Coordinates of C-alpha atoms in Angstrom, one line a residue:
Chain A
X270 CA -27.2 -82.6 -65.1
X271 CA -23.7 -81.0 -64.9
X272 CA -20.9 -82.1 -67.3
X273 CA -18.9 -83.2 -63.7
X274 CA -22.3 -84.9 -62.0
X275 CA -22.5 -87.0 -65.4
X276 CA -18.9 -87.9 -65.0
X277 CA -18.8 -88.9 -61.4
X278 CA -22.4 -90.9 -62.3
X279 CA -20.0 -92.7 -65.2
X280 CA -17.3 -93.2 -62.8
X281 CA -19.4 -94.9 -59.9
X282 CA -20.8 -96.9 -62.8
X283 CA -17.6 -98.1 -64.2
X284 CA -18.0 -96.8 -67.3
X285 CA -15.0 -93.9 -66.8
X286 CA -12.1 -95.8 -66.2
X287 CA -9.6 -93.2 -67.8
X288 CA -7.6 -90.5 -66.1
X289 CA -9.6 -87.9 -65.5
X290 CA -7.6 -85.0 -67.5
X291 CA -10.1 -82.9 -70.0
X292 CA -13.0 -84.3 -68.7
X293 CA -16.0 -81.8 -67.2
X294 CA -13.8 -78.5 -68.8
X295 CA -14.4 -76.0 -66.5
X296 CA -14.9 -77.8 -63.5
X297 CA -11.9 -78.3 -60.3
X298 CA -10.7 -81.3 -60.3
X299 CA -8.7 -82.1 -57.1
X300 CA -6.2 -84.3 -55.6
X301 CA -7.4 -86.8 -52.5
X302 CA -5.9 -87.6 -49.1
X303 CA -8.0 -89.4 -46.5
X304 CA -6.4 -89.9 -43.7
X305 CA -7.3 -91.0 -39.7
X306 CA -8.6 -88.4 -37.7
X307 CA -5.2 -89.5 -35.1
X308 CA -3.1 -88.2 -38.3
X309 CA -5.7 -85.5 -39.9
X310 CA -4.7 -82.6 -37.3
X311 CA -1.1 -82.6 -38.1
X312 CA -1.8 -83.0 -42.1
X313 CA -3.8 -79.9 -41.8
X314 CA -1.0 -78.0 -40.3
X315 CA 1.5 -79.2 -42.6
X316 CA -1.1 -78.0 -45.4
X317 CA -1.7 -74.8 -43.8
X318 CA 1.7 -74.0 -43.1
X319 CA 2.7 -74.8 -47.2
X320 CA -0.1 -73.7 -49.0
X321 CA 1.5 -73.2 -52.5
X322 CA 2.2 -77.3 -52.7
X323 CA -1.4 -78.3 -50.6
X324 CA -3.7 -75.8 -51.1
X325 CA -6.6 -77.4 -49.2
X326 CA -9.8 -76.4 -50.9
X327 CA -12.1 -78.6 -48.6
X328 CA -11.6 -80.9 -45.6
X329 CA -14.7 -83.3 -44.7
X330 CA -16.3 -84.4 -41.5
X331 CA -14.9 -86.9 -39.9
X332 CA -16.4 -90.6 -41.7
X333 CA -18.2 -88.1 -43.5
X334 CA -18.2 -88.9 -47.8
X335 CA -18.3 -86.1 -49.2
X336 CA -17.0 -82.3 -49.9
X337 CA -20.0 -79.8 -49.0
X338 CA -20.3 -77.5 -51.8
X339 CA -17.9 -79.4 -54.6
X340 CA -21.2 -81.7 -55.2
X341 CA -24.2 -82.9 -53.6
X342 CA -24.2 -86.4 -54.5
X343 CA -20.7 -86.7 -54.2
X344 CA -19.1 -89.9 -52.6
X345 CA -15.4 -89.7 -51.7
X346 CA -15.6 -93.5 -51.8
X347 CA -16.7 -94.3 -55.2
X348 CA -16.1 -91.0 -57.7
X349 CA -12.6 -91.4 -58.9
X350 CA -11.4 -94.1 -61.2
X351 CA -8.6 -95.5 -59.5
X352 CA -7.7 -95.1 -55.9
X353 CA -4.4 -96.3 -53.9
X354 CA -4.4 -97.6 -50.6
X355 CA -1.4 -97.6 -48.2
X356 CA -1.0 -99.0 -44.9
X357 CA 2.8 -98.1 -43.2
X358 CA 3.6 -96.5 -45.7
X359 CA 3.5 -98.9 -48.1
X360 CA 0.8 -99.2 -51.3
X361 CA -1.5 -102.5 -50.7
X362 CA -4.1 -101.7 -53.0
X363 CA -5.3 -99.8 -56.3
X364 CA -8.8 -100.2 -56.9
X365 CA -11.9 -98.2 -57.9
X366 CA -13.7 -97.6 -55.2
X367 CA -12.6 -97.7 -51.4
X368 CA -16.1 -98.4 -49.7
X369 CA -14.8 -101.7 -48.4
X370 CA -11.5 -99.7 -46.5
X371 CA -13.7 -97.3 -44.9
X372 CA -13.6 -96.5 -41.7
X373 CA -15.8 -94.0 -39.3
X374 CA -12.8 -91.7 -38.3
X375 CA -11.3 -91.1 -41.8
X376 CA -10.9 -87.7 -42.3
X377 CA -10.6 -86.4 -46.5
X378 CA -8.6 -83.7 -48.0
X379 CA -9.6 -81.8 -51.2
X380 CA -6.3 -80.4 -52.4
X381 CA -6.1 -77.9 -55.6
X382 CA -4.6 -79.5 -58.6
X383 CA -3.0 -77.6 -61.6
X384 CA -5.4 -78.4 -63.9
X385 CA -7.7 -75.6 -63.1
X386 CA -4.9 -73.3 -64.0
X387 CA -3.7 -74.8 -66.6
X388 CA -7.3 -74.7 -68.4
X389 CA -6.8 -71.1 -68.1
X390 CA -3.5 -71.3 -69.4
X391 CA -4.7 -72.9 -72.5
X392 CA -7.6 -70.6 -72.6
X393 CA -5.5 -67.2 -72.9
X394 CA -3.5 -69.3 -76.0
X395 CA -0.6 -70.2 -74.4
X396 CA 1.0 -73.6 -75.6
X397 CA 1.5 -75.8 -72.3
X398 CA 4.1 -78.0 -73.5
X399 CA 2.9 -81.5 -71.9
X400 CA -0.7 -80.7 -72.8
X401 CA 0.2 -80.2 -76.6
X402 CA 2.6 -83.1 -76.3
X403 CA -0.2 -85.4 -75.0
X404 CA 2.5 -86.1 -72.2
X405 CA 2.3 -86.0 -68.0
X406 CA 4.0 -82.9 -66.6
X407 CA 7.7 -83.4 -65.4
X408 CA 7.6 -82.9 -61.6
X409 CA 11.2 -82.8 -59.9
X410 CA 11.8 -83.4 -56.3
X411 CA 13.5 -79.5 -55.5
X412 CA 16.3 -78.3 -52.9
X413 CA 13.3 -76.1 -51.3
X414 CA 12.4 -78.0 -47.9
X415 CA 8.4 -78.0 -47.1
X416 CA 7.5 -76.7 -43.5
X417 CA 7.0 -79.8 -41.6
X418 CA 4.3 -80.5 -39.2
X419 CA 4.2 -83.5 -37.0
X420 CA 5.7 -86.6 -38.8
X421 CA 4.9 -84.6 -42.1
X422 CA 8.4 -83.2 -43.8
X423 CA 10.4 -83.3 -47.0
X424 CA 11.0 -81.7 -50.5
X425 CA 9.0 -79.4 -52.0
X426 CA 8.0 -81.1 -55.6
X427 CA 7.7 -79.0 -58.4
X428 CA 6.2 -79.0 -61.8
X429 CA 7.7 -77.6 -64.6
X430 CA 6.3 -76.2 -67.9
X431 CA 8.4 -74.3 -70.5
X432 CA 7.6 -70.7 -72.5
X433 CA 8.6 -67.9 -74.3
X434 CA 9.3 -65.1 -72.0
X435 CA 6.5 -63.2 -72.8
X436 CA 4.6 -66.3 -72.0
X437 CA 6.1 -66.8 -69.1
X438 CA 5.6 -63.1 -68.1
X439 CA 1.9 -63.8 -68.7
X440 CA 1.5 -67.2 -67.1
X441 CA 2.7 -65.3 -63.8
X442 CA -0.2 -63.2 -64.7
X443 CA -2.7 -66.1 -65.1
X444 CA -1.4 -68.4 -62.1
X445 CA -1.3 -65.4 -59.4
X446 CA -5.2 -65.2 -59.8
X447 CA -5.6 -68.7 -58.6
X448 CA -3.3 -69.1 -55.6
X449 CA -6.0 -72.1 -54.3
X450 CA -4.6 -74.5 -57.1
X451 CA -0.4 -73.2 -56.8
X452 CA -1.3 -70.0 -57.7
X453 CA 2.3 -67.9 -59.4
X454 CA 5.2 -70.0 -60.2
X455 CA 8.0 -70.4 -56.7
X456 CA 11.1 -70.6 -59.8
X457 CA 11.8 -69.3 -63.4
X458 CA 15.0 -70.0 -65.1
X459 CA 18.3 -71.3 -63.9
X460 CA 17.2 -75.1 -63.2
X461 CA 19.9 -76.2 -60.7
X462 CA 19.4 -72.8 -58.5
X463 CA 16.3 -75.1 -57.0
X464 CA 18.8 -78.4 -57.0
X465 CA 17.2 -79.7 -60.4
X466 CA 20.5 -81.2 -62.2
X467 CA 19.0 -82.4 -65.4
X468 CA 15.6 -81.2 -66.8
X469 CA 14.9 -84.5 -68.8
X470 CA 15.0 -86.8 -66.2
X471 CA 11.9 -85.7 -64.0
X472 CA 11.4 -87.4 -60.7
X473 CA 7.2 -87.9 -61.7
X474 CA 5.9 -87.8 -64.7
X475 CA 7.3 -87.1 -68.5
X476 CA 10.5 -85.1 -69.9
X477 CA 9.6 -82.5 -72.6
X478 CA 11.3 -80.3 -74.5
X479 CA 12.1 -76.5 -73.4
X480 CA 13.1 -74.9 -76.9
X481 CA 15.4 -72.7 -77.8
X482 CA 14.5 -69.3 -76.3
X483 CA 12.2 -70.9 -73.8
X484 CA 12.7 -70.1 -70.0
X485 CA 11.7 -73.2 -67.8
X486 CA 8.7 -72.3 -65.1
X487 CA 8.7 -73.8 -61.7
X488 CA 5.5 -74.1 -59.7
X489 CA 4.5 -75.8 -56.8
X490 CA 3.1 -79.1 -57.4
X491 CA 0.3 -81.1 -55.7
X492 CA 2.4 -84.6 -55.7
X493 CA 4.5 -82.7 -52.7
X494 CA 1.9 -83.9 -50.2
X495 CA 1.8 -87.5 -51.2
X496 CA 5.3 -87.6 -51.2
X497 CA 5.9 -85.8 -47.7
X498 CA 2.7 -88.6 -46.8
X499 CA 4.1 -92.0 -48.1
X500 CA 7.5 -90.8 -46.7
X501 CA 5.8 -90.1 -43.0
X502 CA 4.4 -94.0 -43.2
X503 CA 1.0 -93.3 -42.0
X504 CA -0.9 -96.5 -40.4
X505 CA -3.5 -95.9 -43.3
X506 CA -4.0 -93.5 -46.3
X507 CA -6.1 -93.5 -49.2
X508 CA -5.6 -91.2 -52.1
X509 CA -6.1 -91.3 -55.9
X510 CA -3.6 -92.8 -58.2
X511 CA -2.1 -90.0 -60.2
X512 CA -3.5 -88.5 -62.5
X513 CA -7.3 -89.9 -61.7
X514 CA -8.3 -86.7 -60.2
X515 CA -11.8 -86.7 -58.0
X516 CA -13.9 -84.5 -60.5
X517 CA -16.3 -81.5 -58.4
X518 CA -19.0 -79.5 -59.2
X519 CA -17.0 -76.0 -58.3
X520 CA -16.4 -74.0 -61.8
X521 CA -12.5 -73.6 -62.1
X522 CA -13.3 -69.9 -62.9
X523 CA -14.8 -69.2 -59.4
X524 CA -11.7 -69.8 -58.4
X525 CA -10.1 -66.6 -59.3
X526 CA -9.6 -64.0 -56.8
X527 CA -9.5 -61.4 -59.4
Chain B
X13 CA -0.1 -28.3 -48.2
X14 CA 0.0 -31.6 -50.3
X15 CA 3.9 -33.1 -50.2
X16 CA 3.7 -32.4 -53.4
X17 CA 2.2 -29.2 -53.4
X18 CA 5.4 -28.3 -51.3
X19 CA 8.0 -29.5 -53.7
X20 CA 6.4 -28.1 -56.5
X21 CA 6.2 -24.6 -55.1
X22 CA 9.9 -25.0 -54.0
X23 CA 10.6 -25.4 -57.7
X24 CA 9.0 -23.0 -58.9
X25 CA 10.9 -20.9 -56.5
X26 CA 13.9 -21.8 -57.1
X27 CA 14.8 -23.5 -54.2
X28 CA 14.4 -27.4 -55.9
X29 CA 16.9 -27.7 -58.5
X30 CA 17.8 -31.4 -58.3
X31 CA 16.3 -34.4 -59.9
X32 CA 12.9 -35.2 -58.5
X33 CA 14.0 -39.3 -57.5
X34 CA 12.3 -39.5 -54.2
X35 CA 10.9 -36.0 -53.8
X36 CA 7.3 -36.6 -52.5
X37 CA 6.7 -40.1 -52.2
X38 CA 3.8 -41.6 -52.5
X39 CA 2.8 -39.3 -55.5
X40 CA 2.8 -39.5 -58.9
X41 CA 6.1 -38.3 -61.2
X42 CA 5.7 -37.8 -64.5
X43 CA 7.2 -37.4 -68.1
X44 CA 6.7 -34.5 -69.9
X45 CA 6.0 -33.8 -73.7
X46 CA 4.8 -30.4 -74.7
X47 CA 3.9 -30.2 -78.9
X48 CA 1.9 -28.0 -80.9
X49 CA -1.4 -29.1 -81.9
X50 CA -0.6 -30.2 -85.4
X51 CA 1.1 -32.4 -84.3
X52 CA -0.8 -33.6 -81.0
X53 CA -3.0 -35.9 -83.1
X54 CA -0.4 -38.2 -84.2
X55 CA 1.1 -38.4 -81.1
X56 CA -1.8 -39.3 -78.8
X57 CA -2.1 -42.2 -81.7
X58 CA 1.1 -43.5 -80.9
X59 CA 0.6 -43.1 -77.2
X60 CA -2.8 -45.2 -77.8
X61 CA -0.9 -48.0 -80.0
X62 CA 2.1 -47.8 -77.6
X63 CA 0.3 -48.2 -74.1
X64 CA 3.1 -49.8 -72.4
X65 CA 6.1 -47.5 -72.9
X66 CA 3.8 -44.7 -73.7
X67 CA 1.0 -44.8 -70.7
X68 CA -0.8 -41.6 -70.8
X69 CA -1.7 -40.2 -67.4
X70 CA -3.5 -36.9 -69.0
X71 CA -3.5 -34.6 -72.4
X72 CA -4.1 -30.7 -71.5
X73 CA -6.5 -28.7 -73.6
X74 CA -4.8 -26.8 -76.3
X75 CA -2.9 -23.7 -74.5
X76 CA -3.8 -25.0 -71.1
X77 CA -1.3 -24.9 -68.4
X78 CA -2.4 -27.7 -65.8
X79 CA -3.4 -31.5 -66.1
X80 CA -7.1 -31.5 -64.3
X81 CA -7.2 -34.0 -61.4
X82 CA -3.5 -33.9 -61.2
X83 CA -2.8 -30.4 -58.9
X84 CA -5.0 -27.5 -58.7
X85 CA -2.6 -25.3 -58.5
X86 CA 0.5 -27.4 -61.3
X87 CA 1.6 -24.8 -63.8
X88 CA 3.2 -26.6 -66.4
X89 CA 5.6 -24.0 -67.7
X90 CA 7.5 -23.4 -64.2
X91 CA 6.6 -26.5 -62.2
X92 CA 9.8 -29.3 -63.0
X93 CA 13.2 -27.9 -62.4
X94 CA 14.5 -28.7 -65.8
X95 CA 13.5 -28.2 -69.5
X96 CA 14.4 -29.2 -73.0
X97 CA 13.4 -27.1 -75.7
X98 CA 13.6 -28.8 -79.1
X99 CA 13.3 -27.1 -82.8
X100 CA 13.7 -29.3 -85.2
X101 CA 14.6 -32.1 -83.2
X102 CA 17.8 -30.1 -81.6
X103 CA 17.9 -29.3 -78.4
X104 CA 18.5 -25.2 -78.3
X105 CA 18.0 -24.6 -74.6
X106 CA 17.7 -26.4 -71.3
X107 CA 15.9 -24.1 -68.7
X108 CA 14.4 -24.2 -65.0
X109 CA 11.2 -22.4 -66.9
X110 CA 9.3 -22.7 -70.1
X111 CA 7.4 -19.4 -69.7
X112 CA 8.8 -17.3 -72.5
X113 CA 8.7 -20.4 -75.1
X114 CA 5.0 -20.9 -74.7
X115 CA 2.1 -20.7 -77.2
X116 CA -1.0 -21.2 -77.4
X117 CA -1.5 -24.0 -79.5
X118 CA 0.9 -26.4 -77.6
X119 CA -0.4 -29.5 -76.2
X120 CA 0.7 -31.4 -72.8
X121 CA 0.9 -34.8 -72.7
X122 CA 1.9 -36.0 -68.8
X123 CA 3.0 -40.0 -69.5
X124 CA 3.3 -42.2 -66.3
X125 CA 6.9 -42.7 -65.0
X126 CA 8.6 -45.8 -64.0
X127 CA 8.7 -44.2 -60.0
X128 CA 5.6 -44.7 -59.4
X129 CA 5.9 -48.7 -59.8
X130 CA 9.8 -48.7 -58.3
X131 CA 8.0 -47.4 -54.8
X132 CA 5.7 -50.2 -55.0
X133 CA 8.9 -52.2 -55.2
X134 CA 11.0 -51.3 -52.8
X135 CA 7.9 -51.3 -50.6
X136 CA 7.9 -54.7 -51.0
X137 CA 11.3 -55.2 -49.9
X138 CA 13.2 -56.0 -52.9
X139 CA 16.1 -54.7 -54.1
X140 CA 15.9 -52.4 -56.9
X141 CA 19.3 -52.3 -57.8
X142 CA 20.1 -49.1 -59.5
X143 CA 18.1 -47.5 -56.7
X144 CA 20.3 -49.0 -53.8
X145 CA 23.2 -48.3 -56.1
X146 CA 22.1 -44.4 -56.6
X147 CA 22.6 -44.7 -59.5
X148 CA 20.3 -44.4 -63.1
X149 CA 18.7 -47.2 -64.3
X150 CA 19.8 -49.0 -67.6
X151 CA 18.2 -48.3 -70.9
X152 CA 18.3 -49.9 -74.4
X153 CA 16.9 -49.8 -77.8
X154 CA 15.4 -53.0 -78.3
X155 CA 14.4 -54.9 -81.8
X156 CA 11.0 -54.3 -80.6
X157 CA 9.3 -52.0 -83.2
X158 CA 6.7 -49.7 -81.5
X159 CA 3.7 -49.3 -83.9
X160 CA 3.7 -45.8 -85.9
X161 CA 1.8 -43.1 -85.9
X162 CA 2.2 -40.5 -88.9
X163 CA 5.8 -39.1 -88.4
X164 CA 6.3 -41.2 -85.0
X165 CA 7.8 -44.2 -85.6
X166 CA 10.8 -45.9 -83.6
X167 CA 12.2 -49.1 -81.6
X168 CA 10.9 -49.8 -77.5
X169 CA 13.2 -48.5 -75.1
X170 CA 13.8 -50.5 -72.3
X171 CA 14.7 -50.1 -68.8
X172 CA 16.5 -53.5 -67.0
X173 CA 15.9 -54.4 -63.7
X174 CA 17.9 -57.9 -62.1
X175 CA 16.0 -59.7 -59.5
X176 CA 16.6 -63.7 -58.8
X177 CA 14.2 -65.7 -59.6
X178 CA 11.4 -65.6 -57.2
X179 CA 11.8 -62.2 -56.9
X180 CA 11.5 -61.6 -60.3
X181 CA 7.7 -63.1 -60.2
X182 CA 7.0 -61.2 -57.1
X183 CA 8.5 -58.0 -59.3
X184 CA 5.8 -59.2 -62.3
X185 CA 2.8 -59.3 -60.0
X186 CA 3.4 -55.6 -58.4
X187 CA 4.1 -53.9 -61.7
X188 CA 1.2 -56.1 -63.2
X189 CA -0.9 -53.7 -61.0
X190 CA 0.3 -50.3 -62.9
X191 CA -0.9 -50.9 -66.2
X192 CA -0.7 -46.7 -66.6
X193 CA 3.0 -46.8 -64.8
X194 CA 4.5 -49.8 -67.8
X195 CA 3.1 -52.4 -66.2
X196 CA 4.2 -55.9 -66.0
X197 CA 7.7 -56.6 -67.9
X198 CA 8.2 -57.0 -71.7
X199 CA 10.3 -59.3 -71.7
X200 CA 12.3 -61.4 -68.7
X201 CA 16.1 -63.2 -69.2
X202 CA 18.1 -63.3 -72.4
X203 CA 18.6 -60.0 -73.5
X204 CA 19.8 -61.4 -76.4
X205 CA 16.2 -62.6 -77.7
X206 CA 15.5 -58.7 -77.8
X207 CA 18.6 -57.1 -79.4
X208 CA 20.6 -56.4 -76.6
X209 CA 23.9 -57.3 -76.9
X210 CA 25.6 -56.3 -73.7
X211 CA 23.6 -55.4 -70.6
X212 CA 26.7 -53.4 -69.4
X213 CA 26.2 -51.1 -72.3
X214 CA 23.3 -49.6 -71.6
X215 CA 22.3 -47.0 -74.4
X216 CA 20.5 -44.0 -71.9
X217 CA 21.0 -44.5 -67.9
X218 CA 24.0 -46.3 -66.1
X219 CA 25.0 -50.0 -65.9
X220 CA 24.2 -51.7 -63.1
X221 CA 25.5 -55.4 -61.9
X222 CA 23.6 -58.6 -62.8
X223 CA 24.5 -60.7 -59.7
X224 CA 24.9 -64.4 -60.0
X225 CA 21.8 -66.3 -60.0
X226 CA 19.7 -63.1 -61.1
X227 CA 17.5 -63.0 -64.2
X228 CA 17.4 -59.6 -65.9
X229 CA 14.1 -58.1 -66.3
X230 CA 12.9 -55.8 -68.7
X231 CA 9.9 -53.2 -68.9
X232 CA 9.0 -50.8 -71.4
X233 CA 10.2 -47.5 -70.8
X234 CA 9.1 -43.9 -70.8
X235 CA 12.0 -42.9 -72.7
X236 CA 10.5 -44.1 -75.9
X237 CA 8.0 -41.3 -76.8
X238 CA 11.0 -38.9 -76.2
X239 CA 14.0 -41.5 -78.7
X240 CA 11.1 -41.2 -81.2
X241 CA 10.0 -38.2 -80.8
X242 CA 13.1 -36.4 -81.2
X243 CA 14.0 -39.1 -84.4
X244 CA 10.8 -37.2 -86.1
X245 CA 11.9 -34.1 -85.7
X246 CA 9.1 -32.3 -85.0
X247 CA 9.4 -28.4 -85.7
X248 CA 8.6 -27.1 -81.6
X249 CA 9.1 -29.3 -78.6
X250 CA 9.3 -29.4 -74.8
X251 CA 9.9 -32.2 -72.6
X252 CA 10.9 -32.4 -69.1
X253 CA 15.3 -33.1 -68.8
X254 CA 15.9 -37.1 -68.2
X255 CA 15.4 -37.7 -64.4
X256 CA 13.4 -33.6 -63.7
X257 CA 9.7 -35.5 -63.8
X258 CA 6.5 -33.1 -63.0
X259 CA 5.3 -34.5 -59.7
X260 CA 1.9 -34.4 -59.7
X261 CA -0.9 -34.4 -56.1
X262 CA -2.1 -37.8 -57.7
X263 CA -1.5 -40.6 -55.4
X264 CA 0.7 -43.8 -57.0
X265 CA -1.7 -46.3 -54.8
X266 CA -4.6 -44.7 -56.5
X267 CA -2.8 -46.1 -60.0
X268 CA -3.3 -49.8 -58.8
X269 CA -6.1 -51.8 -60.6
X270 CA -6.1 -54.2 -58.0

């Protein structure tokens, strides 16, 4: 059994209740939107149409429960730890497993999440700051507007992590090779030239500390589509709750375009 | 007859006498460095420990006059319109031809030129600034130590490009392709961290502005083999005269990894 089957299995069990960071190395883990079919077409084209912030690695049938090819005995409806629900907009319920929302004309969005490029991040020996820190990565709402699409506009969210600038030279590197999870940073440097006024007081997640000599990095972040979402007020959403990423069977290193 | 081809017969002529900056694009331009035999060995050593200011394109066999693959027909004694001739580490002539100063035991090294990754650029649409300034770009000795080689020894020279910030990433990812052209940058935003004390003192080429909002941006340059070269003081030397480069019929797409 794979290292991500046995973690959905513990998941759908109960057993995995945690957030899902470092488990199954190796494997993508993604962010989840499900959405009504009324609502899916213009979510798509407000995906396509920003792919650095919603890079869509798989969008299901319509009812249909699972990703084909990120897992064959995937279940949209019971594999991640803690799911939100929203109705106009507003969060009604955070629970860990949706099968009693469902509905026949739900549509589900795999989007890319950071964590596959951060594993190789961490991989080449590069220190990313939250990760050694044990902390959540600061996200900031930027001045950079999204490409709306139907009801779907607003900010582009970034994420930021702090190196060296040879570091940051070679995280460009890394990140360009997998432009399905963010792919290359969108900023480097000069915070408030993206409209970010103070670095320790992120908009999601955790402040940490850019050291002397360190250059901040800005890349697209995959909390821009629930925010451009919960800001839209759909009738009905379901995603995860942050940070309880659905866990696949795809290798992060298959990824990789080069 | 190869662009190329052209401009290198017209120098040989006579009838090219200027630098070689945009002379035949699309091919390669490259430095020059023309030492006798005893002391080739130590400087292809450096060239291998140095790959990124010291990229070598091709090494002649002893006495040879052409670089195989790169013209059929390139002389190296007639083909760049201007020479140095060192002894001793002084320069004792500068010369449209090195025909009566050769010997038979001198070695060519041709070492890729930073041209070759400008085009790719400026095909991109940025702006290079010192090239839509006409104007040289900036050099400086760093406090980067190369790594020796017998009587080769010296700090990285760098050349200084400013880009704003996206830009700057998009500049990383094109040069990343031209690993035998410099490749990627050294070293991006305070020039301080690298010995550089004032960007508008550059120590070889011109100053150029750093706009507002711009992030210097720094690459390893092919002026190092010649600072330490000529700080050894090796007994015979030829090397092309800053800015004369030996275009060559090799294409500068065909450099591209990816």
């Amino acid at each position: 059994m794979l290292a991500s089957q046995q973690v959905r299995q513990n998941i759908r069990q109960g057993i995995f209740t945690q957030p899902t960071a470092g488990a199954a190395p190796g494997f993508v883990q993604a962010n989840l939107v499900v959405l009504p079919k009324s609502l899916a077409a213009d979510f798509m084209l407000f995906c396509q149409r920003n792919p650095k912030p919603c890079p869509l690695l798989s969008i299901s049938d319509p009812g249909s429960t699972f990703f084909p090819g990120y897992g064959d005995d995937l279940d949209i409806r019971t594999d991640i730890p803690r799911y939100r629900v929203w109705r106009n907009g507003e969060l009604i319920d955070e629970v860990s497993n949706v099968t009693t929302y469902w509905r026949d004309d739900l549509i589900s969005f795999a989007i890319g999440c950071s964590f596959s490029f951060e594993e190789a991040l961490v991989a080449e020996g590069l220190d990313v700051r939250h990760i050694s820190c044990a902390s959540n990565v600061p996200m900031y709402r930027s001045n950079i507007s999204t490409q709306s699409a139907g009801p779907f506009h607003g900010p582009l969210v970034v994420s930021m992590r702090p190196f060296k600038p040879a570091d940051a030279i070679r995280a460009i590197q890394l990140t360009s090779k997998f432009p399905s999870v963010h792919g290359a940073p969108v900023h480097i440097g000069d915070a408030s030239q993206i409209g970010i006024s103070d670095l320790s007081k992120p908009d999601f997640g955790e402040p940490v500390e850019v050291r002397a000599g360190e250059l901040p990095v800005f890349w697209a972040c995959g909390v821009t589509p629930q925010a451009v979402l919960m800001a839209s007020k759909p009738e009905f959403c379901i995603t995860h709750a942050p940070g309880y990423m659905l866990v696949t069977d795809k290798l992060n290193a298959h990824l990789a375009i080069i």
